[in-house]
Amino acid sequence: MYDFTANTDQPKGDLYHDLREAAVALTAGEPDTIANMANVAALIWQFLPNLNWAGFYRMVAGELVLGPFIGKPACIRIPLGRGVCGTAAATGETQLVADVHAFPGHIACDAVSASELVVPIMCAGRVVAVIDLDSPVVARFDADDAAGIEALALAIGGCICHAED
Ligand code: SME
């Protein structure tokens, strides 16, 4: 049994530190990228409050394809440059969107989503996947969340580096 405790009362930096440590511990030595993404999606859901969707899109043959996630069923394929996820994948840059309805081309998978954070996972200079977080709260994510998820992406990048294989 895995029993990681999320102390959501602590400072955000410490919470992300604990999330990162749990993710590294869970994925260490496991080569299966889908299993690793599934466990990390579950950890994100457990550690971060006020989410309605948390998961991965994988780069497959030049487009994003839905990966493991927690939340409502979502769109399966996203072309590069489309929506928040496609923009993150095309630019290789984190997308921090306070109000998804103000983001041109936002793809609505769940009508309750109000804000979104998408962080690319890089491997050898290429985007191999993105982490996508949605919240029903406007401006749920700030620069600390972006930094926390970017550090998570860096920490687990190695375990999903062969995501496009
Ligand atoms: N809103 C995303 C699509 C994925 S769902 O949020 C799960 C986007 O605009 O790319």
Short mmCIF file of C-alpha atoms and ligand atoms in Angstrom, two decimals:
data_model
loop_
_atom_site.label_atom_id
_atom_site.label_comp_id
_atom_site.label_asym_id
_atom_site.label_seq_id
_atom_site.Cartn_x
_atom_site.Cartn_y
_atom_site.Cartn_z
CA MET A 1 0.00 0.00 0.00
CA TYR A 2 1.22 3.48 -0.82
CA ASP A 3 0.32 6.04 1.82
CA PHE A 4 1.52 9.53 0.99
CA THR A 5 0.13 12.22 3.24
CA ALA A 6 -0.64 15.62 1.76
CA ASN A 7 -0.42 18.37 4.37
CA THR A 8 -2.34 21.11 2.57
CA ASP A 9 -1.95 23.51 5.53
CA GLN A 10 1.76 24.02 4.93
CA PRO A 11 3.29 26.72 2.71
CA LYS A 12 2.82 26.04 -1.00
CA GLY A 13 6.54 25.54 -1.60
CA ASP A 14 6.65 22.80 1.03
CA LEU A 15 3.53 21.16 -0.38
CA TYR A 16 5.10 21.01 -3.84
CA HIS A 17 8.32 19.69 -2.30
CA ASP A 18 6.37 16.84 -0.68
CA LEU A 19 4.45 16.17 -3.91
CA ARG A 20 7.71 16.02 -5.85
CA GLU A 21 9.33 13.65 -3.35
CA ALA A 22 6.32 11.34 -3.46
CA ALA A 23 6.29 11.37 -7.27
CA VAL A 24 10.00 10.57 -7.49
CA ALA A 25 9.62 7.76 -4.93
CA LEU A 26 6.65 6.26 -6.82
CA THR A 27 8.23 6.39 -10.27
CA ALA A 28 11.83 5.45 -9.40
CA GLY A 29 12.90 2.30 -11.16
CA GLU A 30 9.60 1.87 -13.03
CA PRO A 31 10.07 2.04 -16.81
CA ASP A 32 6.37 2.00 -17.77
CA THR A 33 5.46 5.58 -18.68
CA ILE A 34 1.69 5.07 -18.51
CA ALA A 35 1.91 3.60 -15.01
CA ASN A 36 4.12 6.48 -13.90
CA MET A 37 1.81 9.13 -15.35
CA ALA A 38 -1.20 7.44 -13.74
CA ASN A 39 0.39 7.47 -10.30
CA VAL A 40 1.60 11.07 -10.65
CA ALA A 41 -1.88 12.19 -11.77
CA ALA A 42 -3.30 10.52 -8.67
CA LEU A 43 -0.70 12.23 -6.45
CA ILE A 44 -1.42 15.66 -7.96
CA TRP A 45 -5.14 15.08 -7.32
CA GLN A 46 -4.41 14.07 -3.71
CA PHE A 47 -2.02 16.94 -2.94
CA LEU A 48 -3.57 19.95 -4.70
CA PRO A 49 -6.97 21.34 -3.65
CA ASN A 50 -9.58 22.88 -5.96
CA LEU A 51 -8.94 20.86 -9.11
CA ASN A 52 -11.53 19.39 -11.45
CA TRP A 53 -9.04 17.77 -13.84
CA ALA A 54 -5.42 16.69 -13.47
CA GLY A 55 -3.43 14.63 -15.91
CA PHE A 56 -1.23 14.22 -18.92
CA TYR A 57 -1.29 14.63 -22.67
CA ARG A 58 1.47 12.77 -24.51
CA MET A 59 3.19 13.82 -27.71
CA VAL A 60 2.41 11.07 -30.21
CA ALA A 61 3.33 11.43 -33.89
CA GLY A 62 3.29 15.21 -33.73
CA GLU A 63 0.08 15.77 -31.81
CA LEU A 64 -1.05 15.59 -28.20
CA VAL A 65 -2.95 12.47 -27.20
CA LEU A 66 -4.79 12.03 -23.91
CA GLY A 67 -2.85 10.25 -21.19
CA PRO A 68 -3.65 9.17 -17.63
CA PHE A 69 -5.80 11.65 -15.72
CA ILE A 70 -8.32 12.20 -12.95
CA GLY A 71 -11.49 14.08 -13.88
CA LYS A 72 -14.23 13.95 -16.47
CA PRO A 73 -13.58 12.33 -19.85
CA ALA A 74 -11.61 14.75 -22.01
CA CYS A 75 -10.87 15.43 -25.66
CA ILE A 76 -8.51 12.78 -26.96
CA ARG A 77 -6.37 14.55 -29.55
CA ILE A 78 -5.12 18.15 -29.52
CA PRO A 79 -3.13 19.52 -32.48
CA LEU A 80 0.02 21.51 -31.65
CA GLY A 81 -0.79 25.19 -31.25
CA ARG A 82 -4.44 24.55 -30.39
CA GLY A 83 -5.88 25.38 -26.98
CA VAL A 84 -3.87 25.82 -23.80
CA CYS A 85 -2.24 22.39 -24.02
CA GLY A 86 -1.35 22.69 -27.70
CA THR A 87 0.15 26.12 -27.06
CA ALA A 88 2.32 24.77 -24.22
CA ALA A 89 3.45 21.87 -26.40
CA ALA A 90 4.17 24.07 -29.44
CA THR A 91 6.12 26.70 -27.50
CA GLY A 92 7.67 24.51 -24.82
CA GLU A 93 6.52 27.13 -22.32
CA THR A 94 4.27 26.94 -19.28
CA GLN A 95 0.77 28.34 -19.83
CA LEU A 96 -0.75 29.94 -16.74
CA VAL A 97 -4.31 30.93 -17.59
CA ALA A 98 -6.28 32.79 -14.92
CA ASP A 99 -9.52 32.81 -16.94
CA VAL A 100 -9.85 30.14 -19.61
CA HIS A 101 -12.74 31.99 -21.23
CA ALA A 102 -10.34 34.81 -22.06
CA PHE A 103 -7.82 32.45 -23.70
CA PRO A 104 -8.24 32.43 -27.49
CA GLY A 105 -8.91 28.89 -28.68
CA HIS A 106 -9.32 27.35 -25.24
CA ILE A 107 -10.73 23.82 -25.59
CA ALA A 108 -13.51 23.24 -23.07
CA CYS A 109 -13.50 19.62 -21.87
CA ASP A 110 -15.42 20.29 -18.65
CA ALA A 111 -17.78 23.26 -18.46
CA VAL A 112 -16.81 23.99 -14.85
CA SER A 113 -13.15 24.66 -15.70
CA ALA A 114 -12.35 28.32 -15.00
CA SER A 115 -8.55 28.43 -14.82
CA GLU A 116 -5.78 26.20 -16.12
CA LEU A 117 -2.06 25.49 -15.75
CA VAL A 118 -0.20 23.53 -18.41
CA VAL A 119 3.50 22.64 -18.06
CA PRO A 120 5.53 20.89 -20.76
CA ILE A 121 7.73 17.93 -19.94
CA MET A 122 10.95 18.16 -21.91
CA CYS A 123 13.29 15.39 -22.90
CA ALA A 124 16.50 16.09 -24.82
CA GLY A 125 15.13 19.48 -25.88
CA ARG A 126 11.80 18.13 -27.12
CA VAL A 127 8.34 18.25 -25.55
CA VAL A 128 7.32 14.65 -24.80
CA ALA A 129 4.18 15.38 -22.77
CA VAL A 130 2.38 18.09 -20.84
CA ILE A 131 0.90 18.17 -17.34
CA ASP A 132 -2.55 19.79 -17.45
CA LEU A 133 -4.37 21.07 -14.35
CA ASP A 134 -7.87 22.56 -14.47
CA SER A 135 -9.71 24.31 -11.64
CA PRO A 136 -13.29 25.48 -11.20
CA VAL A 137 -11.87 28.57 -9.43
CA VAL A 138 -10.84 31.62 -11.48
CA ALA A 139 -7.13 32.42 -10.99
CA ARG A 140 -6.62 29.23 -8.94
CA PHE A 141 -2.98 28.99 -10.08
CA ASP A 142 -0.19 31.50 -9.47
CA ALA A 143 3.54 31.72 -10.16
CA ASP A 144 4.26 29.43 -7.18
CA ASP A 145 2.00 26.74 -8.65
CA ALA A 146 3.71 27.13 -12.02
CA ALA A 147 7.14 26.82 -10.38
CA GLY A 148 5.96 23.81 -8.36
CA ILE A 149 4.61 21.93 -11.36
CA GLU A 150 7.65 22.87 -13.46
CA ALA A 151 9.90 21.38 -10.77
CA LEU A 152 7.68 18.27 -10.73
CA ALA A 153 7.92 18.00 -14.52
CA LEU A 154 11.69 18.23 -14.29
CA ALA A 155 11.86 15.66 -11.49
CA ILE A 156 9.74 13.04 -13.28
CA GLY A 157 10.86 13.90 -16.81
CA GLY A 158 13.37 11.09 -16.86
CA CYS A 159 10.76 8.47 -16.05
CA ILE A 160 8.62 9.38 -19.04
CA CYS A 161 11.35 10.39 -21.44
CA HIS A 162 10.46 7.56 -23.77
CA ALA A 163 6.81 8.69 -23.90
CA GLU A 164 7.03 9.17 -27.67
CA ASP A 165 8.75 5.86 -28.36
N1 SME B 1 -8.49 22.95 -21.85
C1 SME B 1 -7.45 22.26 -22.56
C2 SME B 1 -7.94 20.95 -23.11
C3 SME B 1 -7.71 19.80 -22.22
S1 SME B 1 -8.79 19.72 -20.94
O1 SME B 1 -8.70 20.92 -20.12
C4 SME B 1 -8.56 18.39 -20.06
C5 SME B 1 -6.91 23.11 -23.67
O2 SME B 1 -7.44 24.17 -23.97
O3 SME B 1 -5.92 22.70 -24.27
#
